[in-house]
CSV table of C-alpha atoms in Angstrom, one decimal:
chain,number,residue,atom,x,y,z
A,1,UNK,CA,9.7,-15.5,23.5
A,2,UNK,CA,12.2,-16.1,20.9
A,3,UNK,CA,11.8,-15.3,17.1
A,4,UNK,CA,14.5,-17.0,14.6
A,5,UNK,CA,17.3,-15.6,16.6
A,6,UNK,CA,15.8,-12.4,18.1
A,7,UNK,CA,15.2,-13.0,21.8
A,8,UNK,CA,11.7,-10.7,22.5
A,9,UNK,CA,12.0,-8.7,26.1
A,10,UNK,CA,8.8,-8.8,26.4
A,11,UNK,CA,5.8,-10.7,25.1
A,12,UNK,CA,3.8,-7.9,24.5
A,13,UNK,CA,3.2,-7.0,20.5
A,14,UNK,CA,2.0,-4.2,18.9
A,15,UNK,CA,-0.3,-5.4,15.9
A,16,UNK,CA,0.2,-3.5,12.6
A,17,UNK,CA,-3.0,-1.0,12.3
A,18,UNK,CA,-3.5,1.2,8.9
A,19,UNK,CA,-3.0,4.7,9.3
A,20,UNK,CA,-1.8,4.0,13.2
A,21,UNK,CA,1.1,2.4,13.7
A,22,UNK,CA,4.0,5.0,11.5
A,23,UNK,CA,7.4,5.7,13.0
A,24,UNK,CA,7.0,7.6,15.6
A,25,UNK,CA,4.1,5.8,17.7
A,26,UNK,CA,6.1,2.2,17.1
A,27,UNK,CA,9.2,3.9,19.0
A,28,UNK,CA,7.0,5.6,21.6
A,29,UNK,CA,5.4,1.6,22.2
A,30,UNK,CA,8.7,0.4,22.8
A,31,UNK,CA,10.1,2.9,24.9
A,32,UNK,CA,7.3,1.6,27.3
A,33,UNK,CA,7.7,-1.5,27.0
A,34,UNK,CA,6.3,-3.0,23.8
A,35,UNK,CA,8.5,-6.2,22.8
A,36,UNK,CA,7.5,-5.6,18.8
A,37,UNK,CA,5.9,-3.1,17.1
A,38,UNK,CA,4.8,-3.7,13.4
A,39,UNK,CA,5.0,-1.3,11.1
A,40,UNK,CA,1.9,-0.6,8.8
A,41,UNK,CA,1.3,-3.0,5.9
A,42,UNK,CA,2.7,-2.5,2.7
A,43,UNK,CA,1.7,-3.9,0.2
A,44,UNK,CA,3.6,-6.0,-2.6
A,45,UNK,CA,2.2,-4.6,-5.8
A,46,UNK,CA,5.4,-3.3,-7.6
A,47,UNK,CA,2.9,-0.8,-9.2
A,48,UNK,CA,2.3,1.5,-5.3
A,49,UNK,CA,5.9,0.4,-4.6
A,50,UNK,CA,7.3,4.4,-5.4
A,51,UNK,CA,3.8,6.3,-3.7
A,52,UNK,CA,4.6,8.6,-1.1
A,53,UNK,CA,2.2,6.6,1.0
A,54,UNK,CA,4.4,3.0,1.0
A,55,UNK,CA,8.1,5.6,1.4
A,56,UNK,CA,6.6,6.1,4.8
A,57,UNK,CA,5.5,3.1,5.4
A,58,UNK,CA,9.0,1.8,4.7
A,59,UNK,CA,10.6,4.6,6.9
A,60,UNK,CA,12.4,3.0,10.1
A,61,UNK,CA,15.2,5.6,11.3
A,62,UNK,CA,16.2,4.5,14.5
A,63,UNK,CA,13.8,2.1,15.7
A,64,UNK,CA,14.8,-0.2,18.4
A,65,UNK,CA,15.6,-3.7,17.2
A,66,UNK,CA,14.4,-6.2,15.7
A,67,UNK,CA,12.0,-3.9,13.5
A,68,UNK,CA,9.1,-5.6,12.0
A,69,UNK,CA,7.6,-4.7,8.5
A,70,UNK,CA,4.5,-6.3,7.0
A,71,UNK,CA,3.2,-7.4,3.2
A,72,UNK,CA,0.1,-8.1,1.7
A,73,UNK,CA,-0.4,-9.6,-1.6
A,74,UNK,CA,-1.2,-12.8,-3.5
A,75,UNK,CA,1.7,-12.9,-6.0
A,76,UNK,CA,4.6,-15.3,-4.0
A,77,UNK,CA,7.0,-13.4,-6.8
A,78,UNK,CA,6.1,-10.3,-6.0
A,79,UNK,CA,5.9,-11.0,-2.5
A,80,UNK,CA,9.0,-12.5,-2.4
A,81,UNK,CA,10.8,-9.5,-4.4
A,82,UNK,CA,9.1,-7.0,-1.5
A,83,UNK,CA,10.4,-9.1,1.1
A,84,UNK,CA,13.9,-8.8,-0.4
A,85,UNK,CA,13.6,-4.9,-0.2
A,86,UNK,CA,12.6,-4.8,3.3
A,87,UNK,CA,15.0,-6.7,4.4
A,88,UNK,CA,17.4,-3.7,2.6
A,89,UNK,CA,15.7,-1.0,4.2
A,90,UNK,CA,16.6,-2.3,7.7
A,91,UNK,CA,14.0,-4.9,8.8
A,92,UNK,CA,14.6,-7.7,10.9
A,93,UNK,CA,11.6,-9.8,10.4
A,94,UNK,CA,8.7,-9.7,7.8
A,95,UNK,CA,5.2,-10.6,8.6
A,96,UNK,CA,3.0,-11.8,5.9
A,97,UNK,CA,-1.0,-10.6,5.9
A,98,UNK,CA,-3.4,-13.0,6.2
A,99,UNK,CA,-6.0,-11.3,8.1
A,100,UNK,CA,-6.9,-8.0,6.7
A,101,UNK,CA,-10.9,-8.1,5.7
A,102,UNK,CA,-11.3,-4.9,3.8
A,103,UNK,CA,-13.0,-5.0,0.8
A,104,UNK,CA,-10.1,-4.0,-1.0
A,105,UNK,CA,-8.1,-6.8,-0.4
A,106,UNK,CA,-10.7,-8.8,-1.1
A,107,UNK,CA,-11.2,-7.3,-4.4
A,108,UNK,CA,-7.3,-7.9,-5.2
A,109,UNK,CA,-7.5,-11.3,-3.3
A,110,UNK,CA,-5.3,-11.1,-0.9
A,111,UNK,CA,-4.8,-10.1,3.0
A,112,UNK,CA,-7.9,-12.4,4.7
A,113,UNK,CA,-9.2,-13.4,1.2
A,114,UNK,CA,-6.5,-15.9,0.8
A,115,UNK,CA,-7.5,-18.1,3.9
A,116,UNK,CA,-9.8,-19.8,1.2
A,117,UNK,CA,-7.1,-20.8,-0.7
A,118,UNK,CA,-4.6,-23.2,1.5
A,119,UNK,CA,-2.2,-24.3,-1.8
A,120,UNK,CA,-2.0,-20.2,-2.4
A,121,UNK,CA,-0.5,-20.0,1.4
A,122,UNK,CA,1.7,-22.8,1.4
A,123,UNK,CA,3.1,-21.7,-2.2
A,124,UNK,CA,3.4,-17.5,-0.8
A,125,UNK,CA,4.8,-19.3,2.6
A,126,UNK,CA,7.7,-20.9,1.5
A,127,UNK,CA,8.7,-18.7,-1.3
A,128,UNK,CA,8.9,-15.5,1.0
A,129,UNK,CA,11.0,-17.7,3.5
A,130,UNK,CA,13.4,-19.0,0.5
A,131,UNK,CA,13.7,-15.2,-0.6
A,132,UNK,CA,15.3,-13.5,2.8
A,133,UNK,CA,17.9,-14.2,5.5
A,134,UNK,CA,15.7,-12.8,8.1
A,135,UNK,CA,12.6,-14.7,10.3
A,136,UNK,CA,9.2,-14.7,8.3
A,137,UNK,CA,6.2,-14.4,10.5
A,138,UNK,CA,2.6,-14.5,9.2
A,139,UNK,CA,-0.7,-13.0,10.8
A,140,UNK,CA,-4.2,-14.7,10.2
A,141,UNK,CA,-7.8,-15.3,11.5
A,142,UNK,CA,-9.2,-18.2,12.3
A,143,UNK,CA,-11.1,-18.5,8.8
A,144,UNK,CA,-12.6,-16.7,6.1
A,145,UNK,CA,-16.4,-17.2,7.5
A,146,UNK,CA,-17.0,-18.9,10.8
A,147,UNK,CA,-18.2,-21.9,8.7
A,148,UNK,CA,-15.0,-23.1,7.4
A,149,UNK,CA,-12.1,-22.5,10.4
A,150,UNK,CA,-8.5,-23.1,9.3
A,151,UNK,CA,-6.6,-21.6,11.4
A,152,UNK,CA,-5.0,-24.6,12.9
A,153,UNK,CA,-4.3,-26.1,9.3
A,154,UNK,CA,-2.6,-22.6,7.8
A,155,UNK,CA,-0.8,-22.7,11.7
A,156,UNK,CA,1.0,-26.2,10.5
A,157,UNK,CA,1.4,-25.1,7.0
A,158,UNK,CA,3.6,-21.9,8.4
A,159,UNK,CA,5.7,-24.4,10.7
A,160,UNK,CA,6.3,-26.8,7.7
A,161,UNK,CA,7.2,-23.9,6.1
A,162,UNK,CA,9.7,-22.3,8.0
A,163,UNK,CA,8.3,-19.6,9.5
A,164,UNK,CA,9.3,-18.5,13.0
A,165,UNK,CA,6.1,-17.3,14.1
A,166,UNK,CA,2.5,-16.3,13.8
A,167,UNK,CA,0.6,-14.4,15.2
A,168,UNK,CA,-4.2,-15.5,15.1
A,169,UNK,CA,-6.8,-13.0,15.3
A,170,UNK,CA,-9.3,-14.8,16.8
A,171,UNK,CA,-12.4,-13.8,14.6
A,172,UNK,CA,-13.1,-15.0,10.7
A,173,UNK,CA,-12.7,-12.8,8.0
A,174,UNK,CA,-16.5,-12.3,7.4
A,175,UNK,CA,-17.4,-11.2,10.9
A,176,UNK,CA,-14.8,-8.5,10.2
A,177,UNK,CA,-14.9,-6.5,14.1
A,178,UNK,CA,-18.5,-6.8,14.8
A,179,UNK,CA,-18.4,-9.7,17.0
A,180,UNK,CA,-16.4,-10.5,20.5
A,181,UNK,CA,-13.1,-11.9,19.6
A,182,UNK,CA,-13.1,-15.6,20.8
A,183,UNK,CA,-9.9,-17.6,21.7
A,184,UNK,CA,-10.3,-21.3,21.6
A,185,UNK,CA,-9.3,-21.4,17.9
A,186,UNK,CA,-6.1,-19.6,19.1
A,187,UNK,CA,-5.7,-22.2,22.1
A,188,UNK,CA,-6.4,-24.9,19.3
A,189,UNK,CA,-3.2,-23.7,17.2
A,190,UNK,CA,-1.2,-23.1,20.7
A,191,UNK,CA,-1.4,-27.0,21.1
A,192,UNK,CA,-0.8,-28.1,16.8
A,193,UNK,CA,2.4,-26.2,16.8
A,194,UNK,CA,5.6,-25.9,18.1
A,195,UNK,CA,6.5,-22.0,16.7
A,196,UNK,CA,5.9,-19.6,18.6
A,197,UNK,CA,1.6,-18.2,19.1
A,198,UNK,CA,0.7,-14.6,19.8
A,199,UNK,CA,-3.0,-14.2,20.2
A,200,UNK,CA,-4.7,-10.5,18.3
A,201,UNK,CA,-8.3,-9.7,19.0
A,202,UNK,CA,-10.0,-7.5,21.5
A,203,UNK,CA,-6.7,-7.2,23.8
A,204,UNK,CA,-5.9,-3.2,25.1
């Protein structure tokens, strides 16, 4: 699988996890055998930008190529401006969040909370791709409830957009992890694009 113009080794991916996925356990996923690993997300508030919790998140040492940081925000700006200061701390690629559910997010409307909003998308979407030099990639669910799936339409929105790739969690935002992860809406979006589609949900 090929990424802008990084050529994976494998099509294996380690999603981004809170609290799991530092420094040290990203390298030891790619020593055996992990094609990415993402780092944790960080978010785009200028305001955490100097807490000790987003300097680790933003630590990358000698991590294997290409290295993979991810944002989460609703401000394109702001977005774009973190974006920009990835891309000077040594990342490759930058992933936006669209499929965090936590309540916090929600509160700041962003992560998951912006799958109700498809304008807000295209808008973040194109301004974080016009920002940096490096492939954008975006992570999403298949909708915010199970009522109202869009993961096909934010799927086209991301190719229109530039982006290089995406990756669907195949739940909605409002089920959260509580039920089975299902993959049709992830086969639906396989067949609607042409970027490259890794499926998230329920896969160890």
């Amino acid at each position: 699988m090929k990424i802008g113009f990084f050529e994976m080794k494998s099509p294996l991916v380690l999603a981004p996890m809170a609290g799991i996925t530092d420094l040290p356990f990203r390298k030891l996923c790619r020593r055996f055998g992990a094609g990415l690993a993402i780092a944790e997300m960080t978010s785009a508030d200028p305001s955490l930008a100097g807490t000790r919790k987003s300097r680790w998140r933003l630590e990358y040492g000698d991590e294997p190529t290409p290295r993979v940081g991810q944002l989460v925000g609703n401000c394109p700006e702001q977005m774009a401006a973190s974006a920009r200061n990835l891309v000077q701390q040594g990342v490759d690629i930058v992933d936006i969040n669209l499929g965090c559910p936590v309540k916090k997010l929600r509160q700041k409307r962003a992560g998951a909370y912006l799958l109700q909003d498809l304008e807000a998308i295209a808008k973040l979407f194109k301004t974080v791709v016009k920002a940096v030099p490096v492939p954008v990639t975006a992570k999403f669910r298949s909708g915010w409830d199970e009522a109202t799936p869009v993961a096909v339409e934010v799927a086209q929105l991301a190719e229109d957009s530039g982006l290089a790739a995406i990756t669907v969690h195949g739940r909605s935002a409002k089920t959260n992890y509580s039920a089975p992860a299902e993959y049709a809406s992830i086969a639906d979006v396989k067949q609607a694009v042409t970027i490259p589609v890794i499926a998230n949900g329920d896969i160890d």
